[in-house]
Coordinates of C-alpha atoms and ligand atoms in Angstrom, one line a residue:
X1 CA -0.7 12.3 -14.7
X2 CA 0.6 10.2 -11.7
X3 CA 0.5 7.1 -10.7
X4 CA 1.0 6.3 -7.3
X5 CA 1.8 2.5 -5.7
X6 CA 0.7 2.2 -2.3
X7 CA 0.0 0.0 0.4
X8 CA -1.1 0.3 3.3
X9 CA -1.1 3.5 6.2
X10 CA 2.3 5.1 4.7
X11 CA 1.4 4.8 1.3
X12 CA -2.2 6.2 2.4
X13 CA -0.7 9.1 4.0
X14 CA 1.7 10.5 1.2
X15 CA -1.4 9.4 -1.7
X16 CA -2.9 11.9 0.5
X17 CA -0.6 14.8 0.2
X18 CA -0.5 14.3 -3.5
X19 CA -4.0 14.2 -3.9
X20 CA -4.1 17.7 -1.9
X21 CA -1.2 19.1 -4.8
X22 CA -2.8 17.5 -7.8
X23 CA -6.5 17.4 -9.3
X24 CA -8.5 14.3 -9.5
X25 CA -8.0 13.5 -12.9
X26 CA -3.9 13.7 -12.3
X27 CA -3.9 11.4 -10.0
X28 CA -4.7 7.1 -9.9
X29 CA -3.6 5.5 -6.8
X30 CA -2.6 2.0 -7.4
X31 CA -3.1 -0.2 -4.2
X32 CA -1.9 -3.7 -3.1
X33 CA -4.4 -6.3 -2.8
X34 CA -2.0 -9.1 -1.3
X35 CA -3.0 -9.0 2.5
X36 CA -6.7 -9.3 1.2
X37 CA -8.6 -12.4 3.1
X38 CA -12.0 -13.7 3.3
X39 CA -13.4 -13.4 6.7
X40 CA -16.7 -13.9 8.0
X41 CA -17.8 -15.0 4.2
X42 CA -16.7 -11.2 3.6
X43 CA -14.2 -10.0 1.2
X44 CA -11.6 -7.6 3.6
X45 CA -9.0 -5.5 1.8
X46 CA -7.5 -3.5 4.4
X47 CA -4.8 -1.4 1.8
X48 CA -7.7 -0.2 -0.3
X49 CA -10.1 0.5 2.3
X50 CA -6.6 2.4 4.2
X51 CA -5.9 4.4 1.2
X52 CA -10.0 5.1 0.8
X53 CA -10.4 6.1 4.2
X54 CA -7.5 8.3 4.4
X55 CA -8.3 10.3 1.3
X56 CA -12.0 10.5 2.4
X57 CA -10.7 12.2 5.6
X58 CA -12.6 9.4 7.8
X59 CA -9.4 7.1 8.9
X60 CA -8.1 6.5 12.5
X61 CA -5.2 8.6 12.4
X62 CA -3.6 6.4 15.6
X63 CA -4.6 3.5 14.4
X64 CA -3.2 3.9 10.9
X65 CA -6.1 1.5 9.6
X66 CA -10.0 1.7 10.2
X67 CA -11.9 4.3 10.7
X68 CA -12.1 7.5 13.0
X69 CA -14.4 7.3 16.2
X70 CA -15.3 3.2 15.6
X71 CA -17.3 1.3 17.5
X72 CA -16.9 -2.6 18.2
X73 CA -19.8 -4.0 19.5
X74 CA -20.1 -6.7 16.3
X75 CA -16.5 -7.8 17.9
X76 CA -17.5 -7.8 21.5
X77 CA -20.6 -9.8 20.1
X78 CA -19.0 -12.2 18.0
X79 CA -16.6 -13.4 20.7
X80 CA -19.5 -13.7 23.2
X81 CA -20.6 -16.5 20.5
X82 CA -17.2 -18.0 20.4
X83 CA -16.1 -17.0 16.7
X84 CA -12.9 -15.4 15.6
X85 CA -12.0 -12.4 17.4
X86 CA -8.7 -12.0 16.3
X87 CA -8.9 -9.5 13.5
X88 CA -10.5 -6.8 14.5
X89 CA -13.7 -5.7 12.5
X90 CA -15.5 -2.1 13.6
X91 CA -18.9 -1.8 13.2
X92 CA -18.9 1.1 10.7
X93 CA -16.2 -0.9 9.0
X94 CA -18.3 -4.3 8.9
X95 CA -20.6 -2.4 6.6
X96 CA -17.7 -1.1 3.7
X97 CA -16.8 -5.0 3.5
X98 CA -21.1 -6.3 3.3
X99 CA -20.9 -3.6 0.6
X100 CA -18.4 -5.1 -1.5
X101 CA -19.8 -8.3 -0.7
X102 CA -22.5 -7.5 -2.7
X103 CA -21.1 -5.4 -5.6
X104 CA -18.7 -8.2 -6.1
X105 CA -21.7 -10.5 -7.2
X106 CA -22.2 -8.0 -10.4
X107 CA -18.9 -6.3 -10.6
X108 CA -15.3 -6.1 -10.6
X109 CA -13.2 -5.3 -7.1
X110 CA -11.7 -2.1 -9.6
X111 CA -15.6 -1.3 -9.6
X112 CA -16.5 -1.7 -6.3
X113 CA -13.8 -0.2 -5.4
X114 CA -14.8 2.8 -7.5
X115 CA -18.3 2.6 -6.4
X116 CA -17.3 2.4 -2.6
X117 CA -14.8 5.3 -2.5
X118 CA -17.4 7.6 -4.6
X119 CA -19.9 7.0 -1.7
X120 CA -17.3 7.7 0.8
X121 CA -16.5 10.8 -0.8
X122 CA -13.0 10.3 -2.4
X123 CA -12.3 12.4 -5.4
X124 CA -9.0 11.1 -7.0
X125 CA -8.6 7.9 -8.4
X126 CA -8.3 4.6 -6.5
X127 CA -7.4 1.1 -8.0
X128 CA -6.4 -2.3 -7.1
X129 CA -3.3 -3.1 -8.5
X130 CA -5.3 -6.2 -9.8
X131 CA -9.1 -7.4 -10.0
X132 CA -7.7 -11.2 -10.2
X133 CA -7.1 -13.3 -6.5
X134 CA -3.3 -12.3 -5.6
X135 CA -2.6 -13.7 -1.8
X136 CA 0.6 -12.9 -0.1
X137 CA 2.2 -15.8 1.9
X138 CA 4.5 -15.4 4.3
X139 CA 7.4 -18.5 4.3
X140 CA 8.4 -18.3 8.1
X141 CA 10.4 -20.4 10.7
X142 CA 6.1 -20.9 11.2
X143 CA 6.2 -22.7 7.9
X144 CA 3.8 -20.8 5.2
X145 CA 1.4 -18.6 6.4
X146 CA -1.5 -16.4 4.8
X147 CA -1.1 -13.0 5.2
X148 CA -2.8 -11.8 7.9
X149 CA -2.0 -14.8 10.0
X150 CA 1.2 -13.8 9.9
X151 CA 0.8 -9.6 10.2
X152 CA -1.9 -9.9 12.3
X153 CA -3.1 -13.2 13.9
X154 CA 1.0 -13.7 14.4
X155 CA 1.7 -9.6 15.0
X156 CA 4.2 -10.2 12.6
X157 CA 6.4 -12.7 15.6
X158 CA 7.6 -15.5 13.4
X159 CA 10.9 -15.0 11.2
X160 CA 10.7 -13.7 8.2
X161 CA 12.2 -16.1 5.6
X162 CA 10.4 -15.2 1.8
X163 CA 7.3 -14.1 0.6
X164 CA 5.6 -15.2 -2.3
X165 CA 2.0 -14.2 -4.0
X166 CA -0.8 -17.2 -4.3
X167 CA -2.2 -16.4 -8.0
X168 CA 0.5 -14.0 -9.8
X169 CA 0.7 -16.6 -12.4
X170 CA -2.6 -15.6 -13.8
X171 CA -3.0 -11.8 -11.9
X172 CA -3.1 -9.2 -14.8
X173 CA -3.1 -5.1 -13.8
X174 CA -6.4 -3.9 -13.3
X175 CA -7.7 -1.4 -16.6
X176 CA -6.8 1.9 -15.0
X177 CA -3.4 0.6 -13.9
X178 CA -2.8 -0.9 -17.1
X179 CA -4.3 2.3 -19.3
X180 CA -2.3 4.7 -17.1
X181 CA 1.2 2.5 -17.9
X182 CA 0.8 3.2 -21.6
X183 CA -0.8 6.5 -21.1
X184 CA 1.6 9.1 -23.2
X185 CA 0.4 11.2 -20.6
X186 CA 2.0 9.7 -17.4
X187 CA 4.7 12.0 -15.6
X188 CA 5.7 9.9 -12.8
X189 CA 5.1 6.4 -11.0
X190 CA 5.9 7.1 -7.4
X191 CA 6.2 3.9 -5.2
X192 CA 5.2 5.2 -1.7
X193 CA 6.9 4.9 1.6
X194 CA 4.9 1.6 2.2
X195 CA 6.5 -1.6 3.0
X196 CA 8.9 -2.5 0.4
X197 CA 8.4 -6.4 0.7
X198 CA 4.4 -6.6 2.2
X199 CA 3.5 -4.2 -0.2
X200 CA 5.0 -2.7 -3.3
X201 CA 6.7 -6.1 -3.9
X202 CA 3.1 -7.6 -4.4
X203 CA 2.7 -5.3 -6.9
X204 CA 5.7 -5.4 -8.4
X205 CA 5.2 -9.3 -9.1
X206 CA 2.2 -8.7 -11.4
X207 CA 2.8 -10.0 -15.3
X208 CA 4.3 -7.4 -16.9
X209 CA 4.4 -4.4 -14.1
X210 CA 7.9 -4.5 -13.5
X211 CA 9.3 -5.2 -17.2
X212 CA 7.1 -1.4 -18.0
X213 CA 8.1 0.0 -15.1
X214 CA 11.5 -0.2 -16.2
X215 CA 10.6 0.7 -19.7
X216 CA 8.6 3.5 -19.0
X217 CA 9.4 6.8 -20.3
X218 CA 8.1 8.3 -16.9
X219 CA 10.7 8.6 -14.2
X220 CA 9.7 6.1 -11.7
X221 CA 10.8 7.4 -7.8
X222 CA 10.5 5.3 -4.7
X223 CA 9.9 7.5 -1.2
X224 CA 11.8 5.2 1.9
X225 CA 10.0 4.1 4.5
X226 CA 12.9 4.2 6.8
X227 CA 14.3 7.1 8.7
X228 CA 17.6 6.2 10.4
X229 CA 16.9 2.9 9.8
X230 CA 14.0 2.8 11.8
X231 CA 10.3 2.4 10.3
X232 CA 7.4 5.0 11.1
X233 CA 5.3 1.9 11.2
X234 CA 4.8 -1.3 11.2
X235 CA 7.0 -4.2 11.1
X236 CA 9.5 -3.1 8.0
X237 CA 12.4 -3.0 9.3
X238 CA 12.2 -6.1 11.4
X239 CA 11.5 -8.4 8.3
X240 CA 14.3 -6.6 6.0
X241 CA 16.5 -7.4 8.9
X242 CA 15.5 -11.3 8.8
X243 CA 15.8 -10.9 5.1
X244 CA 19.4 -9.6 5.3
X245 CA 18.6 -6.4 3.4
X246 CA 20.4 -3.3 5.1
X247 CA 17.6 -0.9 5.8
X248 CA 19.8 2.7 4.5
X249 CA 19.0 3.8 1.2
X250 CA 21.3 1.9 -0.8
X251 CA 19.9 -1.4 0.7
X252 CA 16.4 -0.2 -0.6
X253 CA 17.2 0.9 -3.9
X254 CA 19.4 -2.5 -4.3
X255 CA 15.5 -3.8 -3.4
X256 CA 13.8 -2.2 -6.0
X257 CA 16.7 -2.7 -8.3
X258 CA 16.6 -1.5 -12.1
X259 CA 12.9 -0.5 -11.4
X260 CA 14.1 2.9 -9.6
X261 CA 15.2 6.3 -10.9
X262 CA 15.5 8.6 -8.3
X263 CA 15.1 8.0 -4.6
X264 CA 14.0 9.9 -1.9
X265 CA 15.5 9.7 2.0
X266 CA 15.1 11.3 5.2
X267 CA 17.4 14.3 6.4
X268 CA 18.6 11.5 8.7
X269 CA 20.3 9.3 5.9
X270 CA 22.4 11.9 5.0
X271 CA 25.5 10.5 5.5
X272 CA 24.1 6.5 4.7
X273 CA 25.8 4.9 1.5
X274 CA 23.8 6.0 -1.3
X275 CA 22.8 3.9 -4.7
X276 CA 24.1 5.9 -7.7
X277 CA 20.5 7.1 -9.4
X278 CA 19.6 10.3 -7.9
X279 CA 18.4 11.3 -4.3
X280 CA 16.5 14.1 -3.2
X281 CA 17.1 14.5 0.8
X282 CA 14.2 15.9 2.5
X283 CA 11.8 15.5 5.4
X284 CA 9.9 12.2 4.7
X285 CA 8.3 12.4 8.2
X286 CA 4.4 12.8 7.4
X287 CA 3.0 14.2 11.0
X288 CA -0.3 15.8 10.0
X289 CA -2.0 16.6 6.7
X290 CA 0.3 19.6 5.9
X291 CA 3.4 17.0 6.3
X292 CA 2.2 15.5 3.7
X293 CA 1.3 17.8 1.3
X294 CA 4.7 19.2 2.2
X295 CA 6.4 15.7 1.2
X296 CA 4.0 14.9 -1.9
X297 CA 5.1 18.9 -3.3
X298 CA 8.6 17.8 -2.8
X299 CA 8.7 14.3 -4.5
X300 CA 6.7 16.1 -7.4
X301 CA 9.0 18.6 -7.5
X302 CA 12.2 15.9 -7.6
X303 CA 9.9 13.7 -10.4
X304 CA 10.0 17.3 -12.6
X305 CA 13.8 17.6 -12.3
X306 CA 14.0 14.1 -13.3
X307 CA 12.0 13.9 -16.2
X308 CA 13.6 17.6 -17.6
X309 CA 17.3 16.3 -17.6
Ligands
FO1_1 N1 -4.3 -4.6 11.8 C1 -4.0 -5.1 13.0 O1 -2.9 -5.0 13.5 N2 -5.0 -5.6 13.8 C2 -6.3 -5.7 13.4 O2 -7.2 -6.2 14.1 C3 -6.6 -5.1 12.1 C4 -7.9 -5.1 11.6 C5 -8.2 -4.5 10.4 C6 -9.5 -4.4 9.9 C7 -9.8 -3.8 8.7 C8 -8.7 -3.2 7.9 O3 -9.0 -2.6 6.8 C9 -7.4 -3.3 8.4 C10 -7.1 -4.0 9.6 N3 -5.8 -4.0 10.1 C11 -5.6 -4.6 11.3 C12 -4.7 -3.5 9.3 C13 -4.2 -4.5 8.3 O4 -4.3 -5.8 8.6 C14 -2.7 -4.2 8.0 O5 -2.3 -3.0 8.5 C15 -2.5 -4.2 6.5 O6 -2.9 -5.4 5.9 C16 -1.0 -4.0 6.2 O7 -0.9 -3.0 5.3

């Protein structure tokens, strides 16, 4: 069995490609629930509905987040009456978080979660990291700022100085994550090439998850985000830049630190300093469904070499 961390649109695309090498019962994907906000009186969790919507086939593949062939008129109404138009809600969208509106009155988010990506038609496992209130905050030259105003409300603008989770104290891994860390069964926890510090560190911070990472018998493998220094998406390399991380492999696997056991890089990092676990060089660049079947075969591949030496 696997267990895959993820966050939000790279994460979602290379949970993808393993869920196209692996059956649904060898495969829980483990998502982060720090940039999740209240809006509208509506619980929004944009990784798990990302990773949902990917695996269901229904995502905004230019987009990265949302889903294909949305409408907005609930936004182009909403700003006629003078309310928040800033994060952008589609109308097919709107109803997945009035769903989970209501099945959080009777259940946990790992069940409506459940419930949710059943309807959609995902077949693999998908579960928050945690079902207790984690929030991501953002310490920038801004002064402290809630997730999404900073990613989103901000577009990620203000220097990145820390982040730090509202609620780790208390958050505990959800069941399935915690069942699948003890599970004499688990192969491999592979964190995904999401953002190292917006989304697997959120993760990472939850009682316990790092200490059994690091204790776990499974080879744990982190896939880079960065190709040549640059990321696909998103705002990664900018913030480990502010954060004076360098953004080459060793620089991420000094990140991750004693949590890591093999790492894989782009073809384009060949010749970067490399941390001394093992790397597997290949073509992290996921550009269509069969990219990342391609990548997920060869990370399993790499997990298989490392747990056989
Ligand atoms: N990202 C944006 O940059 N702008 C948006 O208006 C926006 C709306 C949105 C709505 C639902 C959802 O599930 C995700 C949404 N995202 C939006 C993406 C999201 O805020 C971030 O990509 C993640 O939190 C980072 O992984």
């Amino acid at each position: 069995m696997i267990v895959a961390l993820a966050g939000g649109v790279g994460g979602a695309r290379l949970a993808n490609g393993l869920a196209a090498c692996l059956p649904p019962d060898e495969l829980l994907v483990v998502v982060n629930v720090g940039d999740d906000f209240d809006h509208f009186g509506l619980p929004i969790c944009p990784d798990l509905d990302t990773v949902c919507y990917t695996l269901a086939g229904l995502n905004d593949p230019q987009q990265g987040w949302g889903l294909a062939g949305e409408s907005w008129n609930f936004m182009a109404a909403i700003g006629r009456l003078g309310g928040e138009d800033w994060f952008n809600l589609g109308d097919r969208d709107l109803a997945t978080h009035v769903m989970r509106r209501l099945l959080l009155e009777q259940h946990s988010l790992s069940e409506a979660t459940r419930q949710i990506a059943d309807k959609l038609g995902v077949r693999h496992r998908v579960a928050p990291a945690t079902d207790d209130r984690l929030r991501s905050i953002i310490d920038s030259d801004e002064g402290r700022l809630a997730f999404q105003d900073y990613f989103v409300r901000r577009r990620a603008a203000p220097v990145f100085r820390a982040i730090s989770f509202d609620g780790v104290d208390e958050a505990r891994p959800s069941a399935a994550f915690d069942a699948a860390l003890d599970d004499p069964a688990l192969d491999a926890i592979i964190l995904c090439p999401s953002n190292p510090v917006l989304s697997l560190a959120p993760i990472l911070a939850i009682q316990g998850v790092r200490e059994r990472l690091c204790q776990s018998p499974a080879p744990v493998v982190a896939v880079s985000p960065f190709i040549g220094g640059s990321a696909v998406k998103g705002p990664a390399a900018k913030i480990l830049e502010e954060l004076g991380i360098s953004r080459d492999p060793l620089g991420l696997a000094s990140y991750f630190g004693d949590v890591l056991d093999g790492l894989v890089i782009d073809q384009a990092d060949a010749d970067s300093p490399r941390p001394d676990i093992p790397v597997l060089l290949t073509e992290t660049l996921m550009r269509d469904d069969a990219g990342q079947k391609r990548l997920a075969a060869d990370v399993l591949d790499f997990t298989r070499q490392l747990r056989d030496r």
